[in-house]
Structures are given as structure tokens and as C-alpha cells.
């Protein structure tokens, strides 16, 4: 009977230790003022980026800091760009810790999204660009692109 009690105590300690270690690996995304945008695994944050009257070669970028915990999938999804708008000409780049993980058209990014593995703290940028070769056909066009960021623990 005494042996069962010790085994039960050891089991409880192991369960508590595993739960504590699991909770330590929190994931989050914060903005420039260090306000959390995503605080839990599986949470999402979305924002609307309004683009208009861009000159060829011009870009607009957003920058955030995040923590993927012990390992997460970082995802970027875009939507909202309408056919015939500036989104037809926009190229999107996603950089994680200064390394490019995606560059492609708005249409391709809207279809496939972007996903990469991350762990620990990381910075990321999403850059919306109008290629220098775009002609007058994009002049005066505007668009709103909804960008959604998420972290999902491995």
C-alpha cells in the first residue's frame, strides 16, 4: 500500500511537470509598442492594408515581433483584393528574421497562403510592392488587402 502511494505521488509530480513545461512555451505576436496581438496558440490577428496611388517600384511594409515558443507554424493569409483593383499588380513578400520565405503575386498568395516553421522569438515583415515594370494601367487604382497572421504550435 505504501508503495502505491509513492507511485501516485511520483505520477502526480510528472504530470504537473509536463503541464508546466507545456505552458511555458507560449506563443504570441506583438506590435511595435509591444502590445500582444496574438497571445495563444492557434490565435489569429488580422488587419486591413489600404493601398492606393502607388508609383511603380513603391512598397508598403508592416513589421511585427513574435514568439513561436518551442516550435510553431507561422501562417500568413491574404484576401479582399478585388479583380480590376491594384491587387492585380501587387507583389507580396514575407520575411522572417530578415530571410525571405515568400515572394509572389497577390493572387498566388491569396490562393496558397504562406507558412513556415518558427521557434523562439522572431521578427517578420510583410511587404506589399508595385513592381517597377508596371505601366500606366495601374495608375489611380486602389485596393484593400486583409492580412491574417496566425501561430499554431507543433
CSV table of C-alpha atoms in Angstrom, one decimal:
chain,number,residue,atom,x,y,z
A,1,UNK,CA,0.0,0.0,0.0
A,2,UNK,CA,2.8,2.4,0.9
A,3,UNK,CA,4.5,1.7,-2.5
A,4,UNK,CA,1.3,2.6,-4.4
A,5,UNK,CA,1.1,6.0,-2.5
A,6,UNK,CA,4.7,6.8,-3.6
A,7,UNK,CA,4.0,5.8,-7.2
A,8,UNK,CA,0.9,8.0,-7.2
A,9,UNK,CA,2.9,11.0,-5.8
A,10,UNK,CA,5.6,10.5,-8.5
A,11,UNK,CA,2.9,10.3,-11.2
A,12,UNK,CA,1.3,13.5,-10.0
A,13,UNK,CA,4.7,15.3,-9.9
A,14,UNK,CA,5.4,14.1,-13.5
A,15,UNK,CA,2.0,15.2,-14.8
A,16,UNK,CA,2.5,18.7,-13.1
A,17,UNK,CA,6.0,19.0,-14.6
A,18,UNK,CA,4.7,18.1,-18.1
A,19,UNK,CA,1.9,20.6,-17.9
A,20,UNK,CA,4.2,23.3,-16.6
A,21,UNK,CA,6.6,22.8,-19.5
A,22,UNK,CA,3.8,22.8,-22.0
A,23,UNK,CA,2.5,26.2,-20.7
A,24,UNK,CA,6.0,27.8,-20.7
A,25,UNK,CA,6.1,27.5,-24.5
A,26,UNK,CA,3.6,30.3,-25.1
A,27,UNK,CA,3.3,31.8,-28.5
A,28,UNK,CA,2.4,35.4,-29.3
A,29,UNK,CA,2.7,38.3,-31.8
A,30,UNK,CA,3.2,41.8,-30.6
A,31,UNK,CA,3.1,45.2,-32.4
A,32,UNK,CA,5.7,48.0,-32.3
A,33,UNK,CA,4.5,49.1,-28.9
A,34,UNK,CA,4.9,45.5,-27.5
A,35,UNK,CA,1.1,45.1,-27.2
A,36,UNK,CA,0.2,41.5,-27.8
A,37,UNK,CA,-1.8,40.8,-30.9
A,38,UNK,CA,-1.9,37.1,-30.5
A,39,UNK,CA,-1.4,35.6,-27.1
A,40,UNK,CA,-2.5,32.0,-27.5
A,41,UNK,CA,-1.6,29.0,-29.7
A,42,UNK,CA,-4.0,28.9,-32.6
A,43,UNK,CA,-5.0,32.6,-32.2
A,44,UNK,CA,-5.1,34.9,-35.2
A,45,UNK,CA,-4.7,38.6,-35.8
A,46,UNK,CA,-5.9,40.4,-39.0
A,47,UNK,CA,-5.5,43.8,-40.3
A,48,UNK,CA,-6.6,45.7,-43.5
A,49,UNK,CA,-3.9,47.2,-45.6
A,50,UNK,CA,-5.2,50.0,-47.8
A,51,UNK,CA,-3.0,50.6,-50.9
A,52,UNK,CA,-3.6,53.4,-53.4
A,53,UNK,CA,-1.8,55.7,-55.9
A,54,UNK,CA,1.4,53.6,-55.7
A,55,UNK,CA,4.1,54.5,-58.1
A,56,UNK,CA,6.0,51.7,-59.9
A,57,UNK,CA,8.7,50.5,-57.5
A,58,UNK,CA,7.0,51.7,-54.4
A,59,UNK,CA,6.3,49.5,-51.4
A,60,UNK,CA,4.4,49.4,-48.1
A,61,UNK,CA,5.6,47.2,-45.2
A,62,UNK,CA,4.4,46.1,-41.9
A,63,UNK,CA,6.7,44.8,-39.1
A,64,UNK,CA,6.0,42.7,-36.1
A,65,UNK,CA,7.7,40.6,-33.4
A,66,UNK,CA,6.5,37.2,-32.4
A,67,UNK,CA,7.4,34.2,-30.3
A,68,UNK,CA,6.8,30.8,-31.7
A,69,UNK,CA,7.5,29.0,-28.4
A,70,UNK,CA,9.3,25.7,-28.7
A,71,UNK,CA,8.1,25.3,-32.3
A,72,UNK,CA,5.2,26.6,-34.3
A,73,UNK,CA,3.9,27.1,-37.8
A,74,UNK,CA,3.7,30.8,-38.7
A,75,UNK,CA,1.0,31.5,-41.3
A,76,UNK,CA,0.1,34.5,-43.4
A,77,UNK,CA,-3.1,34.6,-45.4
A,78,UNK,CA,-4.4,37.4,-47.6
A,79,UNK,CA,-7.9,38.1,-49.0
A,80,UNK,CA,-10.1,41.0,-50.1
A,81,UNK,CA,-8.3,42.2,-53.2
A,82,UNK,CA,-10.9,42.6,-56.0
A,83,UNK,CA,-10.4,41.9,-59.6
A,84,UNK,CA,-9.6,45.0,-61.6
A,85,UNK,CA,-8.1,46.7,-58.5
A,86,UNK,CA,-4.5,47.5,-57.6
A,87,UNK,CA,-4.2,44.0,-56.1
A,88,UNK,CA,-3.9,42.7,-59.7
A,89,UNK,CA,-0.5,44.3,-59.8
A,90,UNK,CA,0.8,43.9,-56.2
A,91,UNK,CA,3.6,41.5,-55.3
A,92,UNK,CA,3.8,40.3,-51.7
A,93,UNK,CA,7.0,39.4,-49.8
A,94,UNK,CA,7.2,37.8,-46.4
A,95,UNK,CA,10.5,37.9,-44.5
A,96,UNK,CA,11.2,36.1,-41.2
A,97,UNK,CA,14.3,37.3,-39.3
A,98,UNK,CA,15.4,39.1,-42.4
A,99,UNK,CA,15.2,36.0,-44.6
A,100,UNK,CA,12.7,35.9,-47.5
A,101,UNK,CA,10.3,33.0,-47.1
A,102,UNK,CA,7.8,34.0,-49.8
A,103,UNK,CA,7.6,36.4,-52.8
A,104,UNK,CA,4.7,36.2,-55.2
A,105,UNK,CA,1.7,37.9,-56.7
A,106,UNK,CA,-1.3,38.8,-54.5
A,107,UNK,CA,-3.4,36.2,-56.4
A,108,UNK,CA,-0.9,33.4,-55.7
A,109,UNK,CA,-0.6,34.4,-52.0
A,110,UNK,CA,-4.4,34.5,-51.7
A,111,UNK,CA,-4.6,31.0,-53.1
A,112,UNK,CA,-1.8,29.3,-51.3
A,113,UNK,CA,-1.0,31.4,-48.2
A,114,UNK,CA,2.4,31.4,-46.6
A,115,UNK,CA,3.5,29.0,-43.9
A,116,UNK,CA,6.9,28.4,-42.3
A,117,UNK,CA,8.3,26.8,-39.2
A,118,UNK,CA,9.5,29.1,-36.4
A,119,UNK,CA,10.7,28.7,-32.9
A,120,UNK,CA,11.6,31.2,-30.2
A,121,UNK,CA,11.4,34.9,-30.8
A,122,UNK,CA,11.3,36.2,-34.4
A,123,UNK,CA,10.7,39.3,-36.4
A,124,UNK,CA,8.6,39.3,-39.5
A,125,UNK,CA,7.8,41.8,-42.3
A,126,UNK,CA,5.1,41.7,-44.9
A,127,UNK,CA,5.9,43.9,-47.8
A,128,UNK,CA,3.4,45.0,-50.5
A,129,UNK,CA,5.2,46.1,-53.6
A,130,UNK,CA,4.3,47.5,-57.0
A,131,UNK,CA,6.9,46.2,-59.5
A,132,UNK,CA,8.9,48.9,-61.3
A,133,UNK,CA,7.8,47.5,-64.6
A,134,UNK,CA,4.1,48.2,-64.1
A,135,UNK,CA,2.8,50.7,-66.5
A,136,UNK,CA,0.1,53.3,-66.6
A,137,UNK,CA,-2.6,50.6,-66.3
A,138,UNK,CA,-2.2,50.6,-62.5
A,139,UNK,CA,-2.3,54.4,-62.2
A,140,UNK,CA,-5.0,55.6,-59.8
A,141,UNK,CA,-6.1,52.1,-58.8
A,142,UNK,CA,-6.6,51.3,-55.1
A,143,UNK,CA,-7.3,48.1,-53.1
A,144,UNK,CA,-7.8,46.8,-49.5
A,145,UNK,CA,-6.0,43.6,-48.6
A,146,UNK,CA,-7.0,41.8,-45.5
A,147,UNK,CA,-3.9,40.2,-44.0
A,148,UNK,CA,-4.3,37.5,-41.3
A,149,UNK,CA,-1.4,36.2,-39.1
A,150,UNK,CA,-1.5,33.0,-37.0
A,151,UNK,CA,0.7,30.8,-35.0
A,152,UNK,CA,0.0,27.1,-34.4
A,153,UNK,CA,2.1,25.0,-32.1
A,154,UNK,CA,3.7,21.9,-33.4
